[in-house]
Amino acid sequence: MTERIVQTIRTVPELRDAIAARRANGATVGFVPTMGALHSGHCALIERAAREHDVVVVSIFVNPTQFNKAEDLEQYPRDEQGDANAAASAGATICFTPSVEEIYPTDFASSVRVRGPLTETLEGQERGVGHFDGMATVVTILLNVVAPDVVYFGAKDAQQALVVRRFTADLRIPVEVVTADTVRDADGLALSSRNARLSAGGREQALAISAGLQAAAEAISDGSATSPKDVAAVGVERLRAAGITPEYFAITDAETLEPARQLSGKLLIACAATVDGVRLIDNLTVIANREAATANR
Ligand code: AMP
C-alpha cells in the first residue's frame, strides 16, 4: 500500500470549510464513519470509497452515547496515529477526529430514534434501544456535517446499516447508503476492533461464531433444517460445542428483522456472544429456497 497524506481535522467548522473547498472544484465525497482501531474491514470500506469518490472523509469517534456499559467504552481500543496511517494508506483524504465536546456541546439536547423491530430486536434488545438512539444521533450529526454523496457501512453490523437506511430515508437526508461485505480472516473470524482483546485461546473459541453461522446457512441450503427453529438449533449447538452460550442466535427477515416464520426469501442469521470477556457479533445473509443459500461472507 502506498503511503499518502491525510488531513486530520478536529472541528466542525474546519471540516465544513475543507469539504466546501473541494466541492467547489467539483469533487464528490464518500464518507466512512468509524470508531477507530482501524483494521482491514474498515480499510476495505475506505478503499471502496476512494475508488468511487474524489474525496474520502473517515470519521474516528468513539461515540459514548452508544455504549451501554462504561467499562466497554473505557476498554475500547484507541490508536489515533495508527488510524491516521491506515486511513491514509487506504485512500482517505480527510480524517475527522472530533472531541466528545465538539460533537456534544454542554447544551446538546437532541436525539434521533428509529422505532420498531429494526432497533428493538437483536442488538437493541441486548444493549437497550439507547444504543441505536446513540448511533442514529451521531450518524445524523456526522452526515449533516460531512454532507457526503455516499456513506459506507459494513454488513458485519447489518442491523446498524438497516437502521441508517431507515432514518436517512425517513428524515430525507440526501445520501446514498452502501452496505459492503464483511471482511474476515482466512479462518472465518469477522474482523473487529474488539478482536485485539481476545487471548489466543479466546480467538480460537470465537471461531465457533462464524462456524455456527456457516453451519446454520448450510442447514438451510442443504435442506437438513426445515424451520427457523431448526436452523438456530444447528448454530447454537456448534457454539455450545465450543463452550459458548450465545446472547442470541436469530433467524430473521433480512430487511425488517422480524423473526423468520419460514425458510424462504432473504434471511439474516445473526449471532452475539461474549468470548473471553469480549462481546462479539457476526451475521450472514442467505437466500432461502434457492439451490444454494449464498452467504454474504
Ligand atoms: P466500527 O468502527 O466498529 O464502528 O465500524 C465502522 C464501520 O466499519 C461500520 O460500518 C462497520 O460495519 C464496519 N466494519 C467493522 N468491521 C467490519 C468488517 N469485518 N468488515 C466490513 N466492515 C466492517
mmCIF file of C-alpha atoms and ligand atoms in Angstrom:
data_model
loop_
_atom_site.group_PDB
_atom_site.id
_atom_site.type_symbol
_atom_site.label_atom_id
_atom_site.label_comp_id
_atom_site.label_asym_id
_atom_site.label_seq_id
_atom_site.Cartn_x
_atom_site.Cartn_y
_atom_site.Cartn_z
ATOM 1 C CA MET A 1 0.000 0.000 0.000
ATOM 2 C CA THR A 2 1.284 3.459 -0.851
ATOM 3 C CA GLU A 3 1.716 5.993 1.925
ATOM 4 C CA ARG A 4 -0.438 9.047 1.385
ATOM 5 C CA ILE A 5 -1.041 12.238 3.262
ATOM 6 C CA VAL A 6 -4.290 12.545 5.174
ATOM 7 C CA GLN A 7 -5.514 15.819 6.604
ATOM 8 C CA THR A 8 -6.565 15.483 10.242
ATOM 9 C CA ILE A 9 -9.384 17.829 11.256
ATOM 10 C CA ARG A 10 -10.853 18.135 14.741
ATOM 11 C CA THR A 11 -13.583 20.774 14.498
ATOM 12 C CA VAL A 12 -16.861 21.030 12.598
ATOM 13 C CA PRO A 13 -16.215 24.482 11.031
ATOM 14 C CA GLU A 14 -12.796 23.400 9.714
ATOM 15 C CA LEU A 15 -14.284 20.218 8.294
ATOM 16 C CA ARG A 16 -17.115 22.081 6.566
ATOM 17 C CA ASP A 17 -14.587 24.546 5.068
ATOM 18 C CA ALA A 18 -12.261 21.787 3.853
ATOM 19 C CA ILE A 19 -15.098 19.895 2.180
ATOM 20 C CA ALA A 20 -16.654 23.053 0.687
ATOM 21 C CA ALA A 21 -13.297 23.984 -0.882
ATOM 22 C CA ARG A 22 -13.089 20.598 -2.573
ATOM 23 C CA ARG A 23 -16.750 20.607 -3.590
ATOM 24 C CA ALA A 24 -16.138 23.995 -5.250
ATOM 25 C CA ASN A 25 -13.714 22.179 -7.544
ATOM 26 C CA GLY A 26 -16.371 19.629 -8.443
ATOM 27 C CA ALA A 27 -15.238 16.829 -6.105
ATOM 28 C CA THR A 28 -17.636 14.120 -4.983
ATOM 29 C CA VAL A 29 -17.453 12.990 -1.361
ATOM 30 C CA GLY A 30 -17.543 9.480 0.110
ATOM 31 C CA PHE A 31 -17.807 9.060 3.876
ATOM 32 C CA VAL A 32 -16.805 6.186 6.179
ATOM 33 C CA PRO A 33 -17.851 6.649 9.821
ATOM 34 C CA THR A 34 -15.806 4.570 12.291
ATOM 35 C CA MET A 35 -14.917 4.324 15.955
ATOM 36 C CA GLY A 36 -11.236 3.864 15.110
ATOM 37 C CA ALA A 37 -8.846 0.979 15.824
ATOM 38 C CA LEU A 38 -8.936 0.558 12.064
ATOM 39 C CA HIS A 39 -8.488 -2.899 10.554
ATOM 40 C CA SER A 40 -8.807 -4.374 7.072
ATOM 41 C CA GLY A 41 -12.620 -4.325 7.332
ATOM 42 C CA HIS A 42 -12.615 -0.548 7.780
ATOM 43 C CA CYS A 43 -9.898 -0.196 5.153
ATOM 44 C CA ALA A 44 -11.971 -2.116 2.595
ATOM 45 C CA LEU A 45 -14.736 0.480 3.083
ATOM 46 C CA ILE A 46 -12.234 3.336 2.709
ATOM 47 C CA GLU A 47 -10.664 1.751 -0.391
ATOM 48 C CA ARG A 48 -14.061 1.349 -1.984
ATOM 49 C CA ALA A 49 -14.973 4.953 -1.161
ATOM 50 C CA ALA A 50 -11.636 6.053 -2.666
ATOM 51 C CA ARG A 51 -12.345 4.141 -5.876
ATOM 52 C CA GLU A 52 -15.715 5.846 -6.163
ATOM 53 C CA HIS A 53 -15.012 9.404 -4.960
ATOM 54 C CA ASP A 54 -12.507 12.238 -5.241
ATOM 55 C CA VAL A 55 -12.637 12.994 -1.524
ATOM 56 C CA VAL A 56 -12.937 10.385 1.231
ATOM 57 C CA VAL A 57 -13.737 11.510 4.747
ATOM 58 C CA VAL A 58 -13.152 8.989 7.547
ATOM 59 C CA SER A 59 -14.516 9.929 10.948
ATOM 60 C CA ILE A 60 -12.896 8.424 14.012
ATOM 61 C CA PHE A 61 -15.099 8.992 17.016
ATOM 62 C CA VAL A 62 -15.734 6.586 19.872
ATOM 63 C CA ASN A 63 -19.305 7.638 20.471
ATOM 64 C CA PRO A 64 -20.010 7.470 24.217
ATOM 65 C CA THR A 65 -23.793 7.537 23.822
ATOM 66 C CA GLN A 66 -23.968 4.172 22.070
ATOM 67 C CA PHE A 67 -22.198 2.236 24.820
ATOM 68 C CA ASN A 68 -24.428 0.785 27.497
ATOM 69 C CA LYS A 69 -21.523 -0.284 29.708
ATOM 70 C CA ALA A 70 -18.938 2.197 30.989
ATOM 71 C CA GLU A 71 -16.197 -0.444 31.024
ATOM 72 C CA ASP A 72 -16.863 -1.326 27.371
ATOM 73 C CA LEU A 73 -16.368 2.347 26.470
ATOM 74 C CA GLU A 74 -13.214 2.584 28.596
ATOM 75 C CA GLN A 75 -11.730 -0.590 27.131
ATOM 76 C CA TYR A 76 -12.491 0.378 23.536
ATOM 77 C CA PRO A 77 -9.115 0.362 21.729
ATOM 78 C CA ARG A 78 -7.756 3.764 20.600
ATOM 79 C CA ASP A 79 -4.789 4.423 18.313
ATOM 80 C CA GLU A 80 -5.051 7.808 16.639
ATOM 81 C CA GLN A 81 -1.705 7.770 14.839
ATOM 82 C CA GLY A 82 -2.089 4.175 13.650
ATOM 83 C CA ASP A 83 -5.594 5.006 12.436
ATOM 84 C CA ALA A 84 -4.433 8.087 10.506
ATOM 85 C CA ASN A 85 -1.748 5.992 8.786
ATOM 86 C CA ALA A 86 -4.159 3.155 7.969
ATOM 87 C CA ALA A 87 -6.809 5.565 6.681
ATOM 88 C CA ALA A 88 -4.239 7.372 4.531
ATOM 89 C CA SER A 89 -2.904 4.125 3.071
ATOM 90 C CA ALA A 90 -6.442 3.031 2.212
ATOM 91 C CA GLY A 91 -7.045 6.298 0.345
ATOM 92 C CA ALA A 92 -8.681 8.648 2.852
ATOM 93 C CA THR A 93 -8.324 12.362 2.167
ATOM 94 C CA ILE A 94 -9.558 13.690 5.498
ATOM 95 C CA CYS A 95 -9.661 12.123 8.979
ATOM 96 C CA PHE A 96 -12.246 13.799 11.178
ATOM 97 C CA THR A 97 -11.318 13.138 14.808
ATOM 98 C CA PRO A 98 -13.536 15.376 16.923
ATOM 99 C CA SER A 99 -13.539 15.548 20.719
ATOM 100 C CA VAL A 100 -16.655 14.446 22.616
ATOM 101 C CA GLU A 101 -17.347 18.143 23.388
ATOM 102 C CA GLU A 102 -17.160 19.038 19.683
ATOM 103 C CA ILE A 103 -19.955 16.577 18.914
ATOM 104 C CA TYR A 104 -21.939 17.042 22.128
ATOM 105 C CA PRO A 105 -21.630 20.614 23.424
ATOM 106 C CA THR A 106 -22.897 21.059 27.000
ATOM 107 C CA ASP A 107 -26.310 22.300 25.824
ATOM 108 C CA PHE A 108 -26.835 19.382 23.419
ATOM 109 C CA ALA A 109 -30.406 18.053 23.882
ATOM 110 C CA SER A 110 -31.497 16.153 20.763
ATOM 111 C CA SER A 111 -31.884 12.522 19.787
ATOM 112 C CA VAL A 112 -32.802 10.522 16.686
ATOM 113 C CA ARG A 113 -34.865 7.404 17.352
ATOM 114 C CA VAL A 114 -35.953 4.701 14.931
ATOM 115 C CA ARG A 115 -38.873 2.720 16.362
ATOM 116 C CA GLY A 116 -39.880 -0.897 15.855
ATOM 117 C CA PRO A 117 -38.110 -4.192 15.253
ATOM 118 C CA LEU A 118 -35.175 -2.561 13.480
ATOM 119 C CA THR A 119 -33.980 -1.167 16.806
ATOM 120 C CA GLU A 120 -35.851 -3.240 19.379
ATOM 121 C CA THR A 121 -34.606 -6.701 18.359
ATOM 122 C CA LEU A 122 -31.133 -8.322 18.417
ATOM 123 C CA GLU A 123 -28.601 -5.655 19.469
ATOM 124 C CA GLY A 124 -31.400 -3.324 20.616
ATOM 125 C CA GLN A 125 -32.769 -5.998 22.903
ATOM 126 C CA GLU A 126 -29.372 -6.884 24.335
ATOM 127 C CA ARG A 127 -27.850 -3.414 24.590
ATOM 128 C CA GLY A 128 -31.061 -1.401 25.049
ATOM 129 C CA VAL A 129 -32.679 0.905 22.475
ATOM 130 C CA GLY A 130 -30.383 3.669 23.697
ATOM 131 C CA HIS A 131 -27.598 2.001 21.723
ATOM 132 C CA PHE A 132 -29.310 2.713 18.418
ATOM 133 C CA ASP A 133 -30.518 6.151 19.563
ATOM 134 C CA GLY A 134 -26.876 6.996 20.223
ATOM 135 C CA MET A 135 -25.717 5.599 16.894
ATOM 136 C CA ALA A 136 -28.542 7.215 14.877
ATOM 137 C CA THR A 137 -27.968 10.572 16.538
ATOM 138 C CA VAL A 138 -24.220 10.657 15.958
ATOM 139 C CA VAL A 139 -24.532 9.413 12.369
ATOM 140 C CA THR A 140 -27.147 12.116 11.698
ATOM 141 C CA ILE A 141 -24.775 14.753 13.075
ATOM 142 C CA LEU A 142 -21.890 13.401 11.003
ATOM 143 C CA LEU A 143 -23.999 13.230 7.838
ATOM 144 C CA ASN A 144 -25.132 16.827 8.391
ATOM 145 C CA VAL A 145 -21.563 17.965 8.851
ATOM 146 C CA VAL A 146 -19.892 15.959 6.063
ATOM 147 C CA ALA A 147 -22.873 16.040 3.646
ATOM 148 C CA PRO A 148 -21.411 13.169 1.585
ATOM 149 C CA ASP A 149 -22.771 11.799 -1.669
ATOM 150 C CA VAL A 150 -22.386 8.238 -0.365
ATOM 151 C CA VAL A 151 -21.888 6.813 3.137
ATOM 152 C CA TYR A 152 -20.352 3.347 3.563
ATOM 153 C CA PHE A 153 -21.233 0.795 6.247
ATOM 154 C CA GLY A 154 -20.175 -2.814 6.788
ATOM 155 C CA ALA A 155 -22.520 -5.804 6.620
ATOM 156 C CA LYS A 156 -20.818 -7.016 9.815
ATOM 157 C CA ASP A 157 -23.132 -4.575 11.617
ATOM 158 C CA ALA A 158 -26.143 -5.450 9.476
ATOM 159 C CA GLN A 159 -28.682 -4.076 11.935
ATOM 160 C CA GLN A 160 -26.829 -0.768 12.143
ATOM 161 C CA ALA A 161 -26.855 -0.439 8.346
ATOM 162 C CA LEU A 162 -30.610 -1.153 8.247
ATOM 163 C CA VAL A 163 -31.259 1.456 10.942
ATOM 164 C CA VAL A 164 -29.202 4.024 8.985
ATOM 165 C CA ARG A 165 -31.132 3.216 5.801
ATOM 166 C CA ARG A 166 -34.398 3.729 7.688
ATOM 167 C CA PHE A 167 -33.646 7.105 9.267
ATOM 168 C CA THR A 168 -31.871 8.587 6.250
ATOM 169 C CA ALA A 169 -34.963 7.715 4.190
ATOM 170 C CA ASP A 170 -37.436 8.874 6.859
ATOM 171 C CA LEU A 171 -35.616 12.146 7.552
ATOM 172 C CA ARG A 172 -34.884 12.740 3.836
ATOM 173 C CA ILE A 173 -31.168 13.004 4.415
ATOM 174 C CA PRO A 174 -29.845 13.204 0.855
ATOM 175 C CA VAL A 175 -27.232 10.468 0.897
ATOM 176 C CA GLU A 176 -26.823 7.039 -0.681
ATOM 177 C CA VAL A 177 -26.181 4.292 1.875
ATOM 178 C CA VAL A 178 -23.882 1.477 0.729
ATOM 179 C CA THR A 179 -23.502 -1.729 2.731
ATOM 180 C CA ALA A 180 -20.257 -3.582 1.926
ATOM 181 C CA ASP A 181 -19.463 -7.245 2.598
ATOM 182 C CA THR A 182 -17.978 -8.359 5.903
ATOM 183 C CA VAL A 183 -14.201 -8.795 5.787
ATOM 184 C CA ARG A 184 -12.991 -11.949 7.543
ATOM 185 C CA ASP A 185 -9.707 -13.517 8.482
ATOM 186 C CA ALA A 186 -8.806 -16.589 6.427
ATOM 187 C CA ASP A 187 -10.244 -18.850 9.165
ATOM 188 C CA GLY A 188 -13.614 -17.099 9.032
ATOM 189 C CA LEU A 189 -13.439 -14.804 12.080
ATOM 190 C CA ALA A 190 -15.075 -11.482 11.222
ATOM 191 C CA LEU A 191 -12.597 -8.648 11.694
ATOM 192 C CA SER A 192 -13.481 -6.426 14.641
ATOM 193 C CA SER A 193 -11.654 -3.814 16.665
ATOM 194 C CA ARG A 194 -12.593 -5.925 19.688
ATOM 195 C CA ASN A 195 -10.670 -8.986 18.425
ATOM 196 C CA ALA A 196 -7.461 -7.375 19.705
ATOM 197 C CA ARG A 197 -8.713 -8.069 23.241
ATOM 198 C CA LEU A 198 -9.051 -11.826 22.652
ATOM 199 C CA SER A 199 -6.393 -14.175 24.041
ATOM 200 C CA ALA A 200 -5.063 -16.837 21.657
ATOM 201 C CA GLY A 201 -7.447 -19.353 23.256
ATOM 202 C CA GLY A 202 -10.349 -16.919 23.099
ATOM 203 C CA ARG A 203 -9.696 -16.255 19.448
ATOM 204 C CA GLU A 204 -9.753 -20.000 18.740
ATOM 205 C CA GLN A 205 -13.029 -20.325 20.655
ATOM 206 C CA ALA A 206 -14.510 -17.324 18.821
ATOM 207 C CA LEU A 207 -14.142 -19.166 15.516
ATOM 208 C CA ALA A 208 -17.242 -21.114 16.554
ATOM 209 C CA ILE A 209 -19.310 -17.963 15.905
ATOM 210 C CA SER A 210 -18.612 -17.800 12.157
ATOM 211 C CA ALA A 211 -18.597 -21.597 12.007
ATOM 212 C CA GLY A 212 -22.020 -21.697 13.704
ATOM 213 C CA LEU A 213 -23.418 -19.143 11.266
ATOM 214 C CA GLN A 214 -21.971 -21.089 8.361
ATOM 215 C CA ALA A 215 -23.385 -24.375 9.701
ATOM 216 C CA ALA A 216 -26.806 -22.727 10.034
ATOM 217 C CA ALA A 217 -26.595 -21.357 6.479
ATOM 218 C CA GLU A 218 -25.660 -24.802 5.202
ATOM 219 C CA ALA A 219 -28.556 -26.391 7.080
ATOM 220 C CA ILE A 220 -30.809 -24.087 5.045
ATOM 221 C CA SER A 221 -29.089 -24.704 1.709
ATOM 222 C CA ASP A 222 -28.847 -28.481 2.029
ATOM 223 C CA GLY A 223 -32.397 -28.756 3.319
ATOM 224 C CA SER A 224 -31.420 -30.523 6.557
ATOM 225 C CA ALA A 225 -33.272 -27.883 8.583
ATOM 226 C CA THR A 226 -36.891 -27.221 7.739
ATOM 227 C CA SER A 227 -37.772 -24.403 10.138
ATOM 228 C CA PRO A 228 -36.027 -21.291 11.505
ATOM 229 C CA LYS A 229 -36.003 -23.020 14.912
ATOM 230 C CA ASP A 230 -34.086 -25.987 13.488
ATOM 231 C CA VAL A 231 -31.615 -23.657 11.802
ATOM 232 C CA ALA A 232 -30.970 -21.795 15.042
ATOM 233 C CA ALA A 233 -30.514 -25.103 16.876
ATOM 234 C CA VAL A 234 -27.766 -26.118 14.432
ATOM 235 C CA GLY A 235 -25.874 -22.875 15.049
ATOM 236 C CA VAL A 236 -26.359 -22.876 18.805
ATOM 237 C CA GLU A 237 -25.137 -26.466 19.010
ATOM 238 C CA ARG A 238 -21.939 -25.528 17.178
ATOM 239 C CA LEU A 239 -21.370 -22.673 19.647
ATOM 240 C CA ARG A 240 -22.162 -24.800 22.690
ATOM 241 C CA ALA A 241 -19.658 -27.422 21.495
ATOM 242 C CA ALA A 242 -17.029 -24.674 21.761
ATOM 243 C CA GLY A 243 -18.246 -23.702 25.234
ATOM 244 C CA ILE A 244 -20.102 -20.562 24.093
ATOM 245 C CA THR A 245 -23.643 -19.652 25.101
ATOM 246 C CA PRO A 246 -24.824 -17.033 22.616
ATOM 247 C CA GLU A 247 -26.762 -13.969 23.775
ATOM 248 C CA TYR A 248 -28.846 -14.542 20.683
ATOM 249 C CA PHE A 249 -28.710 -16.706 17.597
ATOM 250 C CA ALA A 250 -31.569 -15.433 15.481
ATOM 251 C CA ILE A 251 -33.053 -16.122 12.075
ATOM 252 C CA THR A 252 -34.883 -13.033 10.836
ATOM 253 C CA ASP A 253 -36.198 -11.392 7.713
ATOM 254 C CA ALA A 254 -33.098 -9.648 6.338
ATOM 255 C CA GLU A 255 -34.880 -6.335 5.720
ATOM 256 C CA THR A 256 -37.339 -5.965 8.619
ATOM 257 C CA LEU A 257 -35.539 -8.048 11.275
ATOM 258 C CA GLU A 258 -38.861 -9.642 12.224
ATOM 259 C CA PRO A 259 -38.320 -13.266 13.324
ATOM 260 C CA ALA A 260 -38.442 -15.546 10.272
ATOM 261 C CA ARG A 261 -41.591 -17.648 10.212
ATOM 262 C CA GLN A 262 -40.387 -19.950 7.453
ATOM 263 C CA LEU A 263 -37.272 -20.667 5.463
ATOM 264 C CA SER A 264 -37.939 -18.538 2.427
ATOM 265 C CA GLY A 265 -36.702 -15.283 0.977
ATOM 266 C CA LYS A 266 -33.758 -13.235 2.175
ATOM 267 C CA LEU A 267 -32.902 -14.171 5.732
ATOM 268 C CA LEU A 268 -30.404 -12.809 8.235
ATOM 269 C CA ILE A 269 -28.689 -15.256 10.571
ATOM 270 C CA ALA A 270 -27.309 -13.133 13.378
ATOM 271 C CA CYS A 271 -25.364 -14.003 16.498
ATOM 272 C CA ALA A 272 -23.925 -12.207 19.512
ATOM 273 C CA ALA A 273 -21.759 -13.901 22.123
ATOM 274 C CA THR A 274 -19.252 -12.962 24.773
ATOM 275 C CA VAL A 275 -15.998 -14.875 24.444
ATOM 276 C CA ASP A 276 -13.071 -14.335 26.772
ATOM 277 C CA GLY A 277 -14.915 -11.317 28.213
ATOM 278 C CA VAL A 278 -15.213 -9.725 24.745
ATOM 279 C CA ARG A 279 -18.648 -9.196 23.211
ATOM 280 C CA LEU A 280 -18.635 -10.191 19.535
ATOM 281 C CA ILE A 281 -21.308 -10.040 16.834
ATOM 282 C CA ASP A 282 -21.478 -11.572 13.388
ATOM 283 C CA ASN A 283 -24.081 -12.457 10.783
ATOM 284 C CA LEU A 284 -24.703 -13.983 7.368
ATOM 285 C CA THR A 285 -27.385 -13.171 4.851
ATOM 286 C CA VAL A 286 -28.800 -16.141 2.968
ATOM 287 C CA ILE A 287 -31.339 -16.573 0.253
ATOM 288 C CA ALA A 288 -33.540 -19.494 1.244
ATOM 289 C CA ASN A 289 -35.376 -21.721 -1.230
ATOM 290 C CA ARG A 290 -32.617 -21.453 -3.764
ATOM 291 C CA GLU A 291 -30.344 -24.247 -4.892
ATOM 292 C CA ALA A 292 -27.540 -22.901 -2.743
ATOM 293 C CA ALA A 293 -28.012 -20.397 0.049
ATOM 294 C CA THR A 294 -25.315 -17.843 -0.647
ATOM 295 C CA ALA A 295 -23.664 -16.234 2.291
ATOM 296 C CA ASN A 296 -22.535 -12.604 2.193
ATOM 297 C CA ARG A 297 -19.262 -13.918 3.590
HETATM 298 P P1 AMP B 1 -16.820 0.466 13.960
HETATM 299 O O1 AMP B 1 -15.541 1.212 13.998
HETATM 300 O O2 AMP B 1 -16.751 -0.884 14.578
HETATM 301 O O3 AMP B 1 -17.987 1.292 14.411
HETATM 302 O O4 AMP B 1 -17.084 0.158 12.435
HETATM 303 C C1 AMP B 1 -17.089 1.185 11.477
HETATM 304 C C2 AMP B 1 -17.617 0.634 10.177
HETATM 305 O O5 AMP B 1 -16.793 -0.434 9.750
HETATM 306 C C3 AMP B 1 -19.037 0.080 10.317
HETATM 307 O O6 AMP B 1 -19.773 0.400 9.149
HETATM 308 C C4 AMP B 1 -18.806 -1.385 10.430
HETATM 309 O O7 AMP B 1 -19.899 -2.160 9.994
HETATM 310 C C5 AMP B 1 -17.611 -1.558 9.501
HETATM 311 N N1 AMP B 1 -16.911 -2.794 9.817
HETATM 312 C C6 AMP B 1 -16.460 -3.212 11.022
HETATM 313 N N2 AMP B 1 -15.917 -4.441 10.927
HETATM 314 C C7 AMP B 1 -16.044 -4.808 9.624
HETATM 315 C C8 AMP B 1 -15.687 -5.966 8.881
HETATM 316 N N3 AMP B 1 -15.094 -7.004 9.452
HETATM 317 N N4 AMP B 1 -15.973 -5.996 7.562
HETATM 318 C C9 AMP B 1 -16.589 -4.933 6.958
HETATM 319 N N5 AMP B 1 -16.935 -3.807 7.594
HETATM 320 C C10 AMP B 1 -16.672 -3.747 8.910
#
